[in-house]
GROMACS .gro file of C-alpha atoms in nm:
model
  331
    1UNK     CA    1   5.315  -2.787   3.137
    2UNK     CA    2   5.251  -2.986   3.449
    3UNK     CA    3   5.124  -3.358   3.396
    4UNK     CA    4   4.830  -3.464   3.658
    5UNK     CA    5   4.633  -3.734   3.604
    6UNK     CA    6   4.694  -3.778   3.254
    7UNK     CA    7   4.568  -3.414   3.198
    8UNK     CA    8   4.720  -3.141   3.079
    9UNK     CA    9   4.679  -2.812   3.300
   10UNK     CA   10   4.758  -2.591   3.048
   11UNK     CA   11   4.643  -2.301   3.184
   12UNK     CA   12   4.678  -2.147   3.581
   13UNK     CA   13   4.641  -1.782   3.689
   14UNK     CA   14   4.874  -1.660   3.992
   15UNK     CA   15   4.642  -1.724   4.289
   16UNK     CA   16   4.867  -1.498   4.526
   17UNK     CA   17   5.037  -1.244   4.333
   18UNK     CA   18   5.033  -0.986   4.026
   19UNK     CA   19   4.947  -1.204   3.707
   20UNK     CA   20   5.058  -0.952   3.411
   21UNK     CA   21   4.838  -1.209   3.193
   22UNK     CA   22   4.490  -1.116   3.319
   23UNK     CA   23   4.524  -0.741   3.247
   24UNK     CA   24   4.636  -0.842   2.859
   25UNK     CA   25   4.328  -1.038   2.892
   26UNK     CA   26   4.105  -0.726   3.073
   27UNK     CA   27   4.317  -0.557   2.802
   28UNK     CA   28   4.208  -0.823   2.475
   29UNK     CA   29   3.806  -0.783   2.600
   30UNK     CA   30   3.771  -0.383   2.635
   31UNK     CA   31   3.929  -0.398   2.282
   32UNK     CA   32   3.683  -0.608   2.174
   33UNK     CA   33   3.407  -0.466   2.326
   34UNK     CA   34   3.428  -0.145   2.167
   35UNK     CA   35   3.485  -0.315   1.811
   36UNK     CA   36   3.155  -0.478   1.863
   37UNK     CA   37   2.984  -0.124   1.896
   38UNK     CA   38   3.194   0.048   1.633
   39UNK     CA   39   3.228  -0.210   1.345
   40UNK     CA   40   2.949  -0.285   1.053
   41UNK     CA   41   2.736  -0.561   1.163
   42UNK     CA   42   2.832  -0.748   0.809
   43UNK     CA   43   3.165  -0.742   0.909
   44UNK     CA   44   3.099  -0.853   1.252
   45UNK     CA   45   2.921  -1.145   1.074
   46UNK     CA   46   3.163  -1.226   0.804
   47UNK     CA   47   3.475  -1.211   1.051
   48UNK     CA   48   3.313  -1.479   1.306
   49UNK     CA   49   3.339  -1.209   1.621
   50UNK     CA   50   3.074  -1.424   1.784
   51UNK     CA   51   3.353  -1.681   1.816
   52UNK     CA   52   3.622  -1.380   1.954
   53UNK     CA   53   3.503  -1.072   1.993
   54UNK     CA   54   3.156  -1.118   2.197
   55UNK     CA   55   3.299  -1.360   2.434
   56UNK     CA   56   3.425  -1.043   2.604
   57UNK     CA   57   3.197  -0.965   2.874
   58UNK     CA   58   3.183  -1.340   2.997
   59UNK     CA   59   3.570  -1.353   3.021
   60UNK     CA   60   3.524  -1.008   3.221
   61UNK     CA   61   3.289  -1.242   3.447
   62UNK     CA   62   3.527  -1.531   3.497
   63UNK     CA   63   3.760  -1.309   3.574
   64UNK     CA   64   3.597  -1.162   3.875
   65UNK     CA   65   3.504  -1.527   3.952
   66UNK     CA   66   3.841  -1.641   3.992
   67UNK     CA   67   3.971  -1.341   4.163
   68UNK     CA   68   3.676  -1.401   4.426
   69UNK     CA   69   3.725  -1.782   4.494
   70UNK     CA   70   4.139  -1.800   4.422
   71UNK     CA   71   4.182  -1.806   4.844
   72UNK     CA   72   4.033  -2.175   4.888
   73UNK     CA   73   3.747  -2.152   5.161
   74UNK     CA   74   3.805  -1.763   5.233
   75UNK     CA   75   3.580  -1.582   5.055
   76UNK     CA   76   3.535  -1.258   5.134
   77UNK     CA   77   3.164  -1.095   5.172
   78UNK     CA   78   3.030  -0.869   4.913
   79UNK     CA   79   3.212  -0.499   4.989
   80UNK     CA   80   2.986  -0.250   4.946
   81UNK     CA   81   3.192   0.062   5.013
   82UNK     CA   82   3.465  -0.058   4.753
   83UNK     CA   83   3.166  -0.157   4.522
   84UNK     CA   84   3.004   0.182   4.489
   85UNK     CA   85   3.316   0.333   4.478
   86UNK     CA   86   3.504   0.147   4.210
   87UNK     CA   87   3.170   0.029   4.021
   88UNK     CA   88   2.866   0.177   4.073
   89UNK     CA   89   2.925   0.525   4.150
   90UNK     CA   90   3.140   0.604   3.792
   91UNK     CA   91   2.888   0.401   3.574
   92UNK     CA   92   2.598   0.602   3.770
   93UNK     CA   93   2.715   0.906   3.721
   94UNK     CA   94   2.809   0.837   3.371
   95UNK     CA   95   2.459   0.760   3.293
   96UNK     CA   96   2.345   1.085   3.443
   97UNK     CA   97   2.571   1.266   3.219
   98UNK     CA   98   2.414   1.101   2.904
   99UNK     CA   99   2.092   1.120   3.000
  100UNK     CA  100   2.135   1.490   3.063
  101UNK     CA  101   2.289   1.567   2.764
  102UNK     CA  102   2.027   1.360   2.536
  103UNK     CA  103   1.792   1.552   2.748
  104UNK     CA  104   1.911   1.915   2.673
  105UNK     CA  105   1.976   1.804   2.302
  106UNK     CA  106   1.622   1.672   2.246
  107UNK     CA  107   1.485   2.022   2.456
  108UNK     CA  108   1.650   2.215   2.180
  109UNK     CA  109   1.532   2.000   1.903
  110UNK     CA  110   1.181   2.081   2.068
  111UNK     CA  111   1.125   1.643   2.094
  112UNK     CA  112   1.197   1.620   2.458
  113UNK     CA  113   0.928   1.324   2.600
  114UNK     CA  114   0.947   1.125   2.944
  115UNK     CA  115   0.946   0.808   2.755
  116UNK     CA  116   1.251   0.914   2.505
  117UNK     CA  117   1.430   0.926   2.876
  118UNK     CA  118   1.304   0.649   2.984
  119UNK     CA  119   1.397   0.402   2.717
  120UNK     CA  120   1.717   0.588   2.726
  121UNK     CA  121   1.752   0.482   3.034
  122UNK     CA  122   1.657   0.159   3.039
  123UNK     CA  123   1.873  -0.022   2.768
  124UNK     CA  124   2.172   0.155   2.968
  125UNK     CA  125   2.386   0.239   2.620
  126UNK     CA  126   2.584   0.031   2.458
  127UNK     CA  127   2.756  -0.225   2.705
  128UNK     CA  128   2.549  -0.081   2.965
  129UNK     CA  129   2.387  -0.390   3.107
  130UNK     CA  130   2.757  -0.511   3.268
  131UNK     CA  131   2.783  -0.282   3.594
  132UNK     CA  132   2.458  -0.438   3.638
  133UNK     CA  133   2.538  -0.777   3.580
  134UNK     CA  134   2.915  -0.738   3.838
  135UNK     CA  135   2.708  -0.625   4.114
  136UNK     CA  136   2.475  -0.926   4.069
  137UNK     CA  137   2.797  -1.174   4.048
  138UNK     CA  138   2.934  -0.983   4.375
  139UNK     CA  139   2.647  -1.037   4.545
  140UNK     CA  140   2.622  -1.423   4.444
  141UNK     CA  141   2.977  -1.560   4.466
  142UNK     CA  142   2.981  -1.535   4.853
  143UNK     CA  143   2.701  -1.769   4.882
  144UNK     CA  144   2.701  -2.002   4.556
  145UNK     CA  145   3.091  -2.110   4.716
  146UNK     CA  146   2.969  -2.296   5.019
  147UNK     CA  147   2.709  -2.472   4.776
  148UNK     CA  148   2.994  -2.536   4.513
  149UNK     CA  149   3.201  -2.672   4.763
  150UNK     CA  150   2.973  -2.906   4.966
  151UNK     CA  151   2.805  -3.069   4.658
  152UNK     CA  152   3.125  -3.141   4.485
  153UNK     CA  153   3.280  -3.057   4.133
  154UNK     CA  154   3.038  -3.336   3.957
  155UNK     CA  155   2.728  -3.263   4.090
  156UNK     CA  156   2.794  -2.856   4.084
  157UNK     CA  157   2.825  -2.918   3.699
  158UNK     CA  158   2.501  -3.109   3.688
  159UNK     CA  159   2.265  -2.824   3.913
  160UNK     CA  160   2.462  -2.513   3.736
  161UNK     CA  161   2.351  -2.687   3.405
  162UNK     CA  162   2.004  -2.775   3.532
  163UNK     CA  163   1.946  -2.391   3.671
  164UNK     CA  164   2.113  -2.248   3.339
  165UNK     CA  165   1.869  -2.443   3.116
  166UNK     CA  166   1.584  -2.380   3.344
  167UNK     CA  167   1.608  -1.993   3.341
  168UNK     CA  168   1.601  -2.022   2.989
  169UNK     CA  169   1.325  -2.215   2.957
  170UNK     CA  170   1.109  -1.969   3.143
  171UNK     CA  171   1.274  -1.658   3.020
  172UNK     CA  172   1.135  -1.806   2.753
  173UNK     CA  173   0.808  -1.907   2.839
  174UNK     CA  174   0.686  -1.633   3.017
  175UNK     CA  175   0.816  -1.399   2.696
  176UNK     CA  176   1.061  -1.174   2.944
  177UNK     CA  177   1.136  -0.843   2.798
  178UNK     CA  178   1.457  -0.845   2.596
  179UNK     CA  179   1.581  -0.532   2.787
  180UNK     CA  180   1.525  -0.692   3.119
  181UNK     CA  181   1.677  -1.039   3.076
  182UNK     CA  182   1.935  -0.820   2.944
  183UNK     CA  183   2.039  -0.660   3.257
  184UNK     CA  184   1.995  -1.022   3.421
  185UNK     CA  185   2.284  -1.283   3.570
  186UNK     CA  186   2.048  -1.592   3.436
  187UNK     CA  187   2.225  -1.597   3.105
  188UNK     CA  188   2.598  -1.576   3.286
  189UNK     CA  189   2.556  -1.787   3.580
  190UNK     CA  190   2.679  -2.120   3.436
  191UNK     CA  191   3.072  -1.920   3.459
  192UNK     CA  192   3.018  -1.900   3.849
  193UNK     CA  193   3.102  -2.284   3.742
  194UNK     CA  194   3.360  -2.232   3.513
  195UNK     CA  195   3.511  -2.003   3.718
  196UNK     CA  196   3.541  -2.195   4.020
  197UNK     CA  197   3.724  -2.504   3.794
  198UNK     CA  198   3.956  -2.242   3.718
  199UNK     CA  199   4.034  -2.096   4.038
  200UNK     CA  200   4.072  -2.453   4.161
  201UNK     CA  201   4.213  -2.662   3.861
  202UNK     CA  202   4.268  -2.421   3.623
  203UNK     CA  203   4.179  -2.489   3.253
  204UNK     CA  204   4.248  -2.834   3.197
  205UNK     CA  205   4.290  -2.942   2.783
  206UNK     CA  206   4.266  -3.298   2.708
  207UNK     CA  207   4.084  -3.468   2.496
  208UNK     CA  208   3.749  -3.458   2.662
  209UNK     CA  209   3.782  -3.083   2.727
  210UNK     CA  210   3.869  -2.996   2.394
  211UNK     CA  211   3.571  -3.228   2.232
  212UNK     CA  212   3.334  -3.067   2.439
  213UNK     CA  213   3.486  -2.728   2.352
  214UNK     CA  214   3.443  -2.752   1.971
  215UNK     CA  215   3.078  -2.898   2.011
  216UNK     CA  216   3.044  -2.578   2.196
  217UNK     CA  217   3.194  -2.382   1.937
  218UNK     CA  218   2.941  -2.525   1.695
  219UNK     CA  219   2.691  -2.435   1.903
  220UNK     CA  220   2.782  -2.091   1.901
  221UNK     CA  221   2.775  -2.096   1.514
  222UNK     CA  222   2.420  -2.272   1.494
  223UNK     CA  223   2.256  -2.011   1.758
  224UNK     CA  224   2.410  -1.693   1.569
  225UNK     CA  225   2.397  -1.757   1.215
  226UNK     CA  226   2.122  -2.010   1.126
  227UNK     CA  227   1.863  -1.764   1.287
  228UNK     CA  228   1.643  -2.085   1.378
  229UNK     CA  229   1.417  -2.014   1.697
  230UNK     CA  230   1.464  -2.237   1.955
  231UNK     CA  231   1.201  -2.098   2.163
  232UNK     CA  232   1.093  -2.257   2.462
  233UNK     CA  233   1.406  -2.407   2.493
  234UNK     CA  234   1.646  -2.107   2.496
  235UNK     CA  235   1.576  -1.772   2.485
  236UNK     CA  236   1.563  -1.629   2.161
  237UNK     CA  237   1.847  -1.376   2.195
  238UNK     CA  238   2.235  -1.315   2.294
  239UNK     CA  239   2.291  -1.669   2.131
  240UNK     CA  240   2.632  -1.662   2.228
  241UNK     CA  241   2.582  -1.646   2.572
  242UNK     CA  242   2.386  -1.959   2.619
  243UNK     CA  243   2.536  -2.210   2.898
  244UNK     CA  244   2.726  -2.480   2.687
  245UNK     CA  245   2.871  -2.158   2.462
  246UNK     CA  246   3.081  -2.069   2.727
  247UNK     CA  247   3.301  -2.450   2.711
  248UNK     CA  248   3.463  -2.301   2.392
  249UNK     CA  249   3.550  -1.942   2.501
  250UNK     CA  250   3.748  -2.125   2.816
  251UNK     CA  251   3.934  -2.340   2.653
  252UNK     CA  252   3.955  -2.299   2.312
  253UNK     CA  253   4.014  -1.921   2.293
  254UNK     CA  254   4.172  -1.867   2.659
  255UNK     CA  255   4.470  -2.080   2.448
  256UNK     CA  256   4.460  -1.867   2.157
  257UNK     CA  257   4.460  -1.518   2.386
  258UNK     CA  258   4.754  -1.692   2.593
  259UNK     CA  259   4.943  -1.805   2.287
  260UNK     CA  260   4.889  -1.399   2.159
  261UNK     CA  261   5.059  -1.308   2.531
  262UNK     CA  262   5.344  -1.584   2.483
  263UNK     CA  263   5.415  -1.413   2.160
  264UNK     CA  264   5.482  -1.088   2.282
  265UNK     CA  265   5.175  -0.973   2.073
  266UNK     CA  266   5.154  -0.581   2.195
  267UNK     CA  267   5.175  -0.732   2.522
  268UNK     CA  268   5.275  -0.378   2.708
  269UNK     CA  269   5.018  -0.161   2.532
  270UNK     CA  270   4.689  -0.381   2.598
  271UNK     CA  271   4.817  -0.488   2.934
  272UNK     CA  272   4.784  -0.068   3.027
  273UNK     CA  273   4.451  -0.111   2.860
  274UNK     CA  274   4.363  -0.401   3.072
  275UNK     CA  275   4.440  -0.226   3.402
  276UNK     CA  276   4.186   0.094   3.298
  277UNK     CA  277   3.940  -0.146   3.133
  278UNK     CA  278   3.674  -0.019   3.332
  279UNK     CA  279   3.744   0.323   3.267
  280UNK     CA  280   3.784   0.254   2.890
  281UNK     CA  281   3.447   0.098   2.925
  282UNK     CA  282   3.207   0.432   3.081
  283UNK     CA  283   3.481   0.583   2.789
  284UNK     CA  284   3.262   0.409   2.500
  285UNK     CA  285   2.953   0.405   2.715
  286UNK     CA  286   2.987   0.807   2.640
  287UNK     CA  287   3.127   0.810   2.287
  288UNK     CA  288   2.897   0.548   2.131
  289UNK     CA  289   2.559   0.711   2.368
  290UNK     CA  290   2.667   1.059   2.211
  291UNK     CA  291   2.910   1.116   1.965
  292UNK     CA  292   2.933   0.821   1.681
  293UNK     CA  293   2.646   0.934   1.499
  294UNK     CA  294   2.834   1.285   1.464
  295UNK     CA  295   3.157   1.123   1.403
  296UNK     CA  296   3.021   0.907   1.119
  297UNK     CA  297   2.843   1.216   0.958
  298UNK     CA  298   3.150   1.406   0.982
  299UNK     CA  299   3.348   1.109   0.786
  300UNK     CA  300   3.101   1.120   0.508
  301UNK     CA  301   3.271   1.300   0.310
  302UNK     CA  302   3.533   1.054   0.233
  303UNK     CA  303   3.268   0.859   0.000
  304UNK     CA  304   3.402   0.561   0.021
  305UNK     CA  305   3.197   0.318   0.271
  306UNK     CA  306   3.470   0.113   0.320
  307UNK     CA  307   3.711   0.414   0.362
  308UNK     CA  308   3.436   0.594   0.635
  309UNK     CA  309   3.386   0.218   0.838
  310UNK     CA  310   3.726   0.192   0.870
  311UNK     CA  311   3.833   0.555   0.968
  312UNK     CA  312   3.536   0.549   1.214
  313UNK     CA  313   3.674   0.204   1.402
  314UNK     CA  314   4.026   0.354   1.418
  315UNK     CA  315   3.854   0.702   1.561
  316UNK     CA  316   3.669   0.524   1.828
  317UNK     CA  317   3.956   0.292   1.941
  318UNK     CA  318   4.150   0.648   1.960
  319UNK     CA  319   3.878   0.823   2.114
  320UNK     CA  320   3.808   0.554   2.340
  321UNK     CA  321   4.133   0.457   2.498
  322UNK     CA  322   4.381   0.710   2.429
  323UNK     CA  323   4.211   0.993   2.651
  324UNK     CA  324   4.262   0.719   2.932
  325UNK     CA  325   4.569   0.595   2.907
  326UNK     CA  326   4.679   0.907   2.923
  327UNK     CA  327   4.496   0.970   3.214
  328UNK     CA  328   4.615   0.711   3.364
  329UNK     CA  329   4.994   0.766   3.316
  330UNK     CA  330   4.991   1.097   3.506
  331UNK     CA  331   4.843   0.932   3.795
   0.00000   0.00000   0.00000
């Protein structure tokens, strides 16, 4: 570890080359993400995954941070083409397959209705509201850079905290729709921040940083399990995603997920998973859209709810990611 300033960098990503440790991280979220749509809510509850399972889709979002700002002062304009390609185009036309099919299904069932579609639509499935939420970051990093880089570190921290707490406070006052702040980059935009620190410094553990990390970590705990409203404040919903949750997820459990790659911890496996991670996800957008109802059903004959949970988690990591990888390896 590298001494600067008294500090501790304890973490750095490779800023010009292949860093095998952000596709076990890619690899660590998509996991994570589809145990958050496959396990029992008690369990999510009673095994803390709002402290390392839902931080998923923010660590997807730091990622693409860093990998946009990692040059210094080049940062290259949003690319459309490669966009719609790699983004857009296979999330778009996986929603078109599951509307169609929970269109024909609901025809046969003789309950077909424009507005079943449309708030089929508009929630986007499980996970759904992330394409959504990339193209808004790829569209914002090229300009929030300049602005991040002529104000300086200190006061960047001071208007990304200003601008996070003030979205919330009108999300909040003016009641916005759940399902449209959820497909919004005000809840996320405090790890355009974060992200820049660790493109630039990377994540720096000292005393300070880790203080400020567990009072976020309480925070987390207060918004998601004391179910106090803190309305007009905060919104009154994701409570993990609030701006000062995010101080823990980069420090304290970026050091656990690297101490899991130091240790060899199926390092080969989730790394594959990590560089199909997108593909995984429109995977689970499908199965958990279509097919977990079924699957549970068909599991119900094992009795036992703790028997049928647990088969159903393994059968959608299966489901989910082997079909891929497998994919993937004849490519």
């Amino acid at each position: 570890m590298q001494q600067r300033d008294n500090v501790t960098s304890a973490i750095s990503f490779n800023k010009t080359g292949y860093d095998p440790f952000l596709d076990y991280l890619k690899g660590l979220c998509i996991l994570c993400i589809i145990l958050n749509h496959c396990m029992p809510e008690a369990w999510l509850s009673n095994s803390l995954f709002c402290l390392w399972g839902r931080p998923a889709v923010p660590i997807f979002l730091l990622i693409q941070v860093f990998h946009a700002y990692k040059h210094g002062q080049n940062v290259n304009p949003t690319n459309w083409k490669k966009l719609w390609k790699r983004i857009l185009f296979p999330f778009l036309f996986t929603e078109l397959f599951i509307i169609t099919a929970i269109s024909i299904q609901h025809l046969i069932s003789h309950t077909f209705s424009v507005s079943t579609i449309i708030w089929t639509i508009l929630p986007g499935g499980p996970g759904g509201y992330y394409p959504w939420i990339y193209v808004q970051f790829a569209l914002l990093l090229p300009l929030l850079k300049p602005l991040i880089d002529y104000v300086g570190v200190k006061w960047s921290c001071v208007l990304f905290i200003l601008v996070s707490q003030l979205l919330e406070i009108i999300c909040s006052a003016i009641h916005l729709p759940e399902f449209v702040y959820r497909l919004l980059f005000f809840r996320y935009i405090f790890i355009v921040f974060l992200g820049y620190l660790v493109a630039t410094k990377g994540i720096l553990i000292n005393l300070k940083t880790l203080s400020i990390a567990i009072l976020s970590m309480t925070t987390i705990l207060i918004f998601t399990y004391t179910g106090l409203d803190f309305r007009p404040c905060f919104y009154n919903a994701y409570g993990e995603t609030h701006w000062m949750c995010y101080f823990y997820m980069f420090v304290i459990l970026m050091l656990l997920f690297r101490f899991l790659f130091s240790q060899n911890i199926l390092v080969n496996l989730i790394k594959r998973m990590g560089k199909c991670s997108y593909e995984i996800f429109l995977c689970q957008l499908v199965f958990f859209s279509l097919f977990d109802v079924i699957i549970i059903d068909c599991l119900s004959f094992l009795g036992n709810a703790l028997i049928i949970n647990m088969a159903f988690i393994i059968l959608s990591l299966l489901i989910c990611c082997i079909p891929i990888l497998l994919l993937k390896k004849k490519e």
